[in-house]
Coordinates of C-alpha atoms in Angstrom, one line a residue:
Chain A
M466 CA -24.9 18.7 -94.7
T467 CA -21.9 16.4 -93.5
V468 CA -22.1 13.0 -94.6
R469 CA -19.8 10.5 -92.6
K470 CA -18.7 7.7 -95.0
N471 CA -17.3 4.2 -94.3
Q472 CA -13.6 4.7 -95.0
A473 CA -13.7 1.6 -97.3
V474 CA -15.7 3.5 -99.8
L475 CA -13.8 6.7 -100.0
T476 CA -12.5 7.8 -103.5
A477 CA -8.8 8.5 -104.1
D478 CA -9.8 12.2 -104.1
E479 CA -11.7 12.0 -100.7
K480 CA -8.7 10.2 -99.1
R481 CA -6.3 12.8 -100.5
R482 CA -8.3 15.7 -99.1
F483 CA -8.8 14.1 -95.8
V484 CA -5.2 13.5 -95.4
A485 CA -4.3 16.9 -96.5
A486 CA -6.6 18.5 -94.1
L487 CA -5.1 16.5 -91.2
L488 CA -1.6 17.6 -92.3
E489 CA -2.6 21.1 -92.3
L490 CA -4.1 21.0 -88.8
K491 CA -0.9 19.4 -87.7
R492 CA 1.4 22.0 -89.1
S493 CA -0.9 24.8 -87.7
G494 CA -0.7 23.3 -84.3
R495 CA -4.4 22.9 -83.9
Y496 CA -4.1 19.1 -84.0
D497 CA -2.0 18.8 -81.0
S498 CA -4.4 20.7 -79.0
F499 CA -6.8 18.0 -79.4
V500 CA -4.4 15.4 -78.2
T501 CA -3.5 17.5 -75.2
T502 CA -7.2 17.7 -74.4
H503 CA -7.9 14.1 -74.7
N504 CA -4.8 13.1 -72.6
A505 CA -6.0 15.5 -69.7
F506 CA -9.4 13.9 -69.7
I507 CA -8.2 10.5 -69.8
V508 CA -5.9 10.9 -66.8
G509 CA -8.4 12.9 -65.0
D510 CA -11.4 10.7 -65.3
T511 CA -11.6 8.2 -62.5
D512 CA -14.0 5.5 -61.4
N513 CA -14.6 6.9 -57.9
G514 CA -14.2 10.5 -58.7
E515 CA -15.1 12.9 -61.2
R516 CA -15.4 11.4 -64.7
T517 CA -16.5 12.9 -68.1
G518 CA -14.7 11.7 -71.2
H519 CA -14.4 8.1 -70.3
R520 CA -15.4 5.3 -68.1
S521 CA -18.7 7.1 -67.5
P522 CA -22.2 7.7 -69.1
S523 CA -20.9 10.8 -71.0
F524 CA -18.2 8.8 -72.9
L525 CA -20.3 8.7 -75.9
P526 CA -21.7 12.5 -75.9
W527 CA -18.4 13.7 -74.9
H528 CA -16.5 12.0 -77.9
R529 CA -19.4 13.0 -80.1
R530 CA -18.7 16.6 -79.3
F531 CA -15.0 16.2 -79.4
L532 CA -15.2 14.7 -82.9
L533 CA -17.6 17.5 -84.0
E534 CA -15.1 20.2 -82.9
F535 CA -12.3 18.4 -84.8
E536 CA -14.4 17.8 -87.9
R537 CA -15.2 21.6 -87.9
A538 CA -11.5 22.3 -87.6
L539 CA -11.0 20.1 -90.6
Q540 CA -13.7 21.7 -92.5
E541 CA -12.1 25.1 -92.0
V542 CA -9.2 23.8 -94.0
D543 CA -11.3 22.1 -96.5
A544 CA -15.1 22.4 -96.4
S545 CA -15.6 19.2 -98.4
V546 CA -14.0 17.0 -95.8
A547 CA -16.1 14.7 -93.4
L548 CA -14.7 12.4 -90.9
P549 CA -14.9 8.8 -92.2
Y550 CA -15.6 5.8 -90.0
W551 CA -13.7 2.6 -89.6
D552 CA -16.0 -0.6 -89.2
W553 CA -13.3 -2.7 -87.7
S554 CA -15.8 -5.7 -87.4
T555 CA -15.7 -5.7 -91.3
D556 CA -12.3 -4.3 -92.2
R557 CA -10.5 -6.4 -89.7
S558 CA -7.4 -7.2 -91.5
I559 CA -3.9 -5.5 -91.7
R560 CA -4.3 -5.7 -95.5
S561 CA -7.3 -3.6 -95.5
S562 CA -7.2 -0.6 -97.7
L563 CA -7.4 1.5 -94.5
W564 CA -3.6 0.8 -93.8
A565 CA -2.5 1.6 -97.5
P566 CA 0.3 4.0 -98.0
D567 CA -2.3 6.5 -99.6
F568 CA -4.4 6.7 -96.5
M569 CA -3.3 5.7 -92.9
G570 CA -0.2 3.9 -93.7
G571 CA 0.5 0.4 -92.2
T572 CA 1.9 -1.2 -89.1
G573 CA 5.2 -0.5 -87.4
R574 CA 8.4 -2.3 -88.0
S575 CA 9.3 -4.8 -85.2
R576 CA 12.2 -3.1 -83.7
D577 CA 10.8 0.0 -82.7
G578 CA 7.1 0.2 -83.7
Q579 CA 7.8 3.0 -86.1
V580 CA 5.4 3.5 -89.0
L581 CA 7.5 3.7 -92.1
D582 CA 5.0 4.4 -94.9
G583 CA 2.0 6.7 -95.6
P584 CA 1.6 10.4 -94.9
F585 CA 2.2 10.0 -91.2
A586 CA 5.5 8.2 -91.2
A587 CA 8.2 10.2 -89.3
S588 CA 10.3 10.0 -92.3
G589 CA 8.1 12.3 -94.3
G590 CA 8.7 15.0 -91.7
N591 CA 5.1 16.0 -91.5
W592 CA 4.0 14.1 -88.4
P593 CA 6.0 14.9 -85.4
I594 CA 4.7 13.5 -82.2
K595 CA 4.8 16.3 -79.7
V596 CA 2.2 15.5 -77.1
R597 CA 3.7 12.3 -75.7
V598 CA 4.4 10.6 -72.4
D599 CA 7.9 9.3 -73.6
G600 CA 10.7 10.2 -75.5
R601 CA 9.7 8.8 -78.9
T602 CA 8.6 11.4 -81.5
F603 CA 7.6 9.1 -84.3
L604 CA 4.1 7.6 -84.9
R605 CA 4.1 3.8 -83.9
R606 CA 1.8 1.0 -84.5
S607 CA 1.8 -2.8 -83.9
L608 CA -1.5 -4.0 -85.6
G609 CA -2.8 -7.2 -84.2
T610 CA 0.0 -7.8 -81.6
A611 CA -1.1 -7.1 -78.2
V612 CA -4.4 -8.6 -79.0
R613 CA -4.9 -10.9 -81.8
D614 CA -8.5 -10.1 -83.2
L615 CA -10.7 -7.1 -83.5
P616 CA -14.3 -7.6 -82.5
T617 CA -16.6 -9.6 -84.7
P618 CA -20.0 -8.4 -86.1
A619 CA -21.6 -10.9 -83.7
E620 CA -19.9 -9.4 -80.8
V621 CA -20.9 -5.9 -82.0
E622 CA -24.5 -7.3 -82.3
S623 CA -24.5 -8.7 -78.7
V624 CA -23.6 -5.2 -77.4
L625 CA -26.2 -3.3 -79.7
A626 CA -28.9 -5.8 -78.3
M627 CA -28.5 -4.3 -74.7
P628 CA -31.5 -2.3 -73.9
T629 CA -30.3 -0.1 -71.1
Y630 CA -27.9 2.7 -71.8
D631 CA -26.0 2.7 -68.7
M632 CA -26.4 1.5 -65.1
A633 CA -25.0 2.6 -61.5
P634 CA -22.2 2.9 -60.6
W635 CA -21.8 4.6 -63.8
N636 CA -18.2 3.6 -64.2
S637 CA -15.9 0.9 -65.6
A638 CA -17.9 -1.6 -63.4
S639 CA -21.4 -0.8 -64.8
D640 CA -23.5 -3.2 -66.9
G641 CA -25.5 -1.8 -69.9
F642 CA -24.7 -0.6 -73.5
R643 CA -22.2 2.1 -72.6
N644 CA -19.7 0.2 -70.7
H645 CA -20.0 -2.9 -73.0
L646 CA -19.3 -0.7 -76.0
E647 CA -16.7 1.1 -74.3
G648 CA -15.2 -2.2 -73.3
W649 CA -14.4 -2.4 -69.7
R650 CA -16.7 -5.1 -69.3
G651 CA -17.7 -8.0 -71.5
V652 CA -16.6 -8.8 -75.0
N653 CA -14.7 -5.3 -75.2
L654 CA -15.3 -3.3 -78.3
H655 CA -13.8 0.2 -78.1
N656 CA -10.9 -0.6 -75.8
R657 CA -9.9 -3.7 -77.6
V658 CA -9.5 -1.8 -80.9
H659 CA -7.0 0.9 -79.2
V660 CA -5.1 -2.1 -77.9
W661 CA -5.1 -3.8 -81.3
V662 CA -3.8 -0.9 -83.1
G663 CA -1.0 -0.5 -80.6
G664 CA 1.6 2.3 -80.5
Q665 CA 0.3 5.9 -79.5
M666 CA -3.3 4.5 -79.9
A667 CA -2.9 2.4 -76.9
T668 CA -2.0 5.2 -74.6
G669 CA -3.5 8.3 -73.2
A670 CA -2.2 10.3 -76.2
S671 CA -4.1 8.1 -78.6
P672 CA -5.4 10.8 -81.0
N673 CA -1.7 11.1 -82.1
D674 CA -2.7 8.4 -84.5
P675 CA -5.1 9.8 -87.1
V676 CA -7.0 6.4 -87.2
F677 CA -8.3 7.5 -83.6
W678 CA -10.9 9.7 -85.4
L679 CA -12.0 7.0 -87.5
H680 CA -12.4 4.5 -84.8
H681 CA -14.4 6.8 -82.8
A682 CA -16.6 7.8 -85.8
Y683 CA -17.5 4.2 -85.9
I684 CA -18.2 4.0 -82.1
D685 CA -20.3 7.1 -82.5
K686 CA -22.1 5.3 -85.5
L687 CA -22.8 2.3 -83.1
W688 CA -24.4 4.7 -80.6
A689 CA -26.8 6.1 -83.5
D690 CA -27.5 2.5 -84.5
W691 CA -28.2 1.5 -80.9
Q692 CA -30.7 4.4 -80.6
R693 CA -32.6 3.4 -83.6
R694 CA -32.7 -0.1 -82.4
H695 CA -34.1 1.0 -78.9
P696 CA -36.4 4.0 -79.4
G697 CA -37.7 3.6 -76.0
S698 CA -34.2 3.8 -74.3
G699 CA -32.8 7.1 -73.4
Y700 CA -29.4 8.4 -71.9
L701 CA -29.0 7.7 -68.2
P702 CA -28.7 9.1 -65.5
T703 CA -31.2 11.7 -65.8
A704 CA -30.4 13.8 -62.6
G705 CA -28.7 14.2 -59.4
T706 CA -25.6 11.8 -59.9
P707 CA -22.4 13.1 -57.9
N708 CA -19.3 13.2 -60.2
V709 CA -21.3 12.1 -63.1
V710 CA -22.7 14.0 -66.2
D711 CA -26.5 13.8 -65.9
L712 CA -28.7 14.3 -69.1
G713 CA -29.1 18.0 -68.5
D714 CA -25.6 18.7 -67.1
T715 CA -23.1 20.8 -69.0
M716 CA -19.9 18.9 -70.0
K717 CA -16.4 20.0 -69.6
P718 CA -14.2 21.4 -71.3
W719 CA -16.9 23.1 -73.4
N720 CA -19.2 24.0 -70.6
D721 CA -22.0 24.9 -73.0
V722 CA -23.4 21.6 -74.2
R723 CA -25.4 19.0 -72.4
P724 CA -25.8 15.2 -73.4
A725 CA -29.4 16.2 -74.1
D726 CA -28.0 18.5 -76.8
L727 CA -26.0 15.7 -78.5
L728 CA -28.4 12.8 -78.6
D729 CA -29.6 13.4 -82.2
H730 CA -26.7 13.4 -84.5
T731 CA -28.7 14.4 -87.6
A732 CA -28.5 17.9 -86.5
H733 CA -24.7 17.9 -87.3
Y734 CA -24.3 15.0 -89.9
T735 CA -25.5 11.8 -91.2
F736 CA -24.2 8.6 -92.1
D737 CA -23.8 7.0 -95.6
A738 CA -25.7 3.7 -94.6
A739 CA -27.8 2.8 -91.7
Chain B
M901 CA 15.8 7.3 -50.8
P902 CA 14.8 4.7 -48.2
E903 CA 14.3 7.5 -45.8
L904 CA 12.2 9.5 -48.2
S905 CA 10.1 6.5 -49.3
R906 CA 9.4 5.7 -45.7
R907 CA 8.2 9.3 -45.1
R908 CA 6.0 9.4 -48.1
A909 CA 4.6 6.0 -47.1
L910 CA 3.6 7.1 -43.7
T911 CA 2.2 10.3 -44.9
A912 CA 0.1 8.6 -47.4
T913 CA -0.9 6.2 -44.6
A914 CA -2.1 8.9 -42.3
A915 CA -4.1 10.5 -45.3
L916 CA -5.8 7.3 -46.0
A917 CA -6.5 6.4 -42.4
T918 CA -8.5 9.7 -42.3
A919 CA -10.5 8.8 -45.3
A920 CA -10.9 5.1 -45.2
G921 CA -10.4 4.0 -41.6
A922 CA -7.1 2.5 -40.3
G923 CA -8.1 -1.1 -40.3
A924 CA -7.2 -1.9 -43.8
L925 CA -4.0 0.0 -43.7
V926 CA -1.9 -2.0 -41.3
Q927 CA -0.3 -4.0 -44.1
T928 CA 0.9 -0.9 -45.6
L929 CA 2.9 0.1 -42.6
N930 CA 4.3 -3.3 -42.4
A931 CA 5.1 -3.7 -46.0
P932 CA 7.0 -5.1 -47.5
A933 CA 6.7 -8.1 -45.2
A934 CA 2.9 -8.2 -45.6
S935 CA 2.7 -7.6 -49.3
A936 CA 2.6 -11.2 -50.6
S937 CA -0.1 -12.0 -48.3
G938 CA -2.8 -9.3 -48.7
Q939 CA -2.7 -7.6 -52.0
S940 CA -3.9 -10.1 -54.6
R941 CA -6.8 -11.7 -52.9
P942 CA -9.6 -10.6 -55.3
S943 CA -12.1 -10.6 -52.3
E944 CA -10.4 -7.7 -50.9
H945 CA -11.1 -5.8 -54.2
T946 CA -14.8 -6.5 -54.7
G947 CA -17.9 -5.1 -53.0
H948 CA -16.1 -3.0 -50.4
Q949 CA -15.6 0.6 -51.8
E950 CA -14.2 1.9 -48.8
H951 CA -11.7 -0.7 -48.2
D952 CA -10.7 -0.7 -51.9
R953 CA -8.9 2.6 -51.4
H954 CA -6.1 1.1 -49.4
S955 CA -2.9 0.9 -51.3
P956 CA -1.1 -2.4 -52.5
A957 CA 2.3 -2.9 -51.1
P958 CA 5.4 -1.2 -52.4
F959 CA 7.8 -3.1 -54.9
D960 CA 11.1 -2.4 -56.3
E961 CA 12.8 -4.4 -59.0
V962 CA 14.8 -4.4 -62.0
Y963 CA 12.8 -5.5 -65.1
K964 CA 14.3 -5.9 -68.6
G965 CA 17.1 -3.6 -67.3
R966 CA 15.1 -0.9 -66.0
R967 CA 14.1 0.0 -62.3
I968 CA 10.6 -0.1 -61.5
Q969 CA 9.2 0.9 -58.2
G970 CA 5.8 1.4 -56.6
R971 CA 4.7 2.9 -53.3
P972 CA 1.9 4.6 -51.6
A973 CA 1.8 8.3 -52.3
S974 CA 0.4 11.3 -50.7
G975 CA -0.9 13.2 -53.5
G976 CA 1.3 16.1 -53.1
A977 CA 1.9 18.1 -56.4
H978 CA 0.4 15.4 -58.6
Q979 CA -3.0 13.9 -58.3
H980 CA -2.7 10.0 -57.7
H981 CA -5.7 8.4 -59.4
G982 CA -4.3 5.1 -58.3
G983 CA -6.0 5.8 -55.0
G984 CA -2.6 7.1 -53.3
Y985 CA -0.2 4.8 -55.2
A986 CA 2.8 6.0 -57.4
V987 CA 4.9 4.0 -60.0
F988 CA 8.1 4.9 -61.2
V989 CA 10.3 3.8 -64.1
D990 CA 13.9 4.5 -63.6
D991 CA 12.7 7.1 -61.1
V992 CA 10.4 9.0 -63.5
E993 CA 6.7 8.8 -62.3
L994 CA 4.4 6.7 -64.5
H995 CA 0.6 7.7 -64.3
V996 CA -1.3 4.8 -63.2
M997 CA -4.9 4.4 -62.2
R998 CA -7.0 1.8 -60.5
N999 CA -10.2 0.6 -61.8
A1000 CA -13.3 -0.1 -59.9
D1001 CA -12.7 -3.9 -60.1
G1002 CA -9.1 -3.5 -58.7
S1003 CA -7.4 -3.8 -62.0
W1004 CA -4.8 -1.1 -63.1
I1005 CA -4.0 0.7 -66.1
S1006 CA -1.2 3.4 -66.9
V1007 CA -0.9 6.4 -69.2
V1008 CA 1.1 4.2 -71.7
S1009 CA -1.4 1.3 -71.7
H1010 CA -4.5 3.0 -71.0
Y1011 CA -7.1 0.6 -72.5
D1012 CA -5.7 -2.6 -71.2
P1013 CA -6.3 -3.4 -67.6
V1014 CA -3.8 -5.7 -65.7
P1015 CA -4.1 -7.2 -62.0
T1016 CA -1.7 -5.1 -60.2
P1017 CA 0.5 -1.8 -60.2
R1018 CA 3.6 -4.0 -60.8
A1019 CA 2.0 -5.6 -63.7
A1020 CA 1.3 -2.0 -65.1
A1021 CA 4.9 -1.1 -64.5
R1022 CA 6.2 -4.1 -66.3
A1023 CA 3.6 -3.4 -69.2
A1024 CA 4.9 0.2 -69.4
V1025 CA 8.6 -1.2 -69.6
D1026 CA 7.5 -3.5 -72.5
E1027 CA 5.8 -0.6 -74.5
L1028 CA 8.6 1.9 -73.9
Q1029 CA 11.2 -0.5 -75.6
G1030 CA 13.9 1.4 -74.0
A1031 CA 12.7 4.8 -74.4
A1032 CA 12.7 7.3 -71.6
L1033 CA 9.4 8.1 -69.8
L1034 CA 8.6 12.0 -69.6
P1035 CA 7.5 13.3 -66.3
F1036 CA 3.6 13.9 -66.2
P1037 CA 2.0 16.3 -66.7
A1038 CA 4.4 16.7 -69.5
N1039 CA 2.3 18.7 -71.9

């Protein structure tokens, strides 16, 4: 059984294996297909039209399935690997071990944002940015520049306390847990972390930065935490909502899975801590 | 270019008029003269989904050494999720999108809403640091 661990507690060997599996997916071309899929959904999901991956109730189950697909791909390279998660409310400094050269590498240089250390630095030759919206082919970051602070534990708590999963109009204007977690409204959790990291993470092609997976693995854990907090609250809406994935509707691009199939993560993985 | 822009603007206006009713679109025809008066009033962007569909006025300026332009668009080969509005950086289209609250994002700044499409274009120039934009869908 896959156990997703806090990135801060990974051993040196676990980090080495995770990085090696990422590099192999990149080398084989599989990694970039995930970037392409994400970008296609992020430009296609609109507040007043069809919306599946973002700005909609299915933001959480869509990314749960997306991460499962990615984790399975990693495990085909190395069966011991699981996705770690980054609790950015606790590991909130650019001096966190997350950004060390043996793991994600650090922030970019000021001149052009280029990441200069770690396994994904362009100078290593192993991490060409191929799925992109501009001419730059190197991984970029600007940690803590566009927004100064990552969300705090108290801000996370305020969102976990919201009892209703999602609300009409089921988009970026909604009240409720999903949209506050996604960040279009309120204290802003998920969106703010993308902005804090900067570089490709702030764009539609955000999975170009491998920290994407660690960020979303924590967003996914917060969904699980919320479910345990509110056992009487379920996924909404349940039926008949135009342009929106209801509980029993299948989701693109897979077309074989419904939110109802993804509510219980323990069928696929557990977390190292509650 | 001005002729092309005008044609595109008129086409977009006709298309939008069908969908949303012509009342909200007069300022599009009169742009840019009407641009300053109508586009940034928050009241126009809240509570009226249908009226929200009209496009902001065109703009055309040089920002940090690069030409940024915005104008109503008819869709054509691309989907314009900005509600019929297209933005260009040095003549390459930048994918932009309008949020339900009237704020805007672009594909190079997708998690950070700004008030207007011009602000999204400027944010893109800031983000690009001189790099060329690739046409979308590029991949």
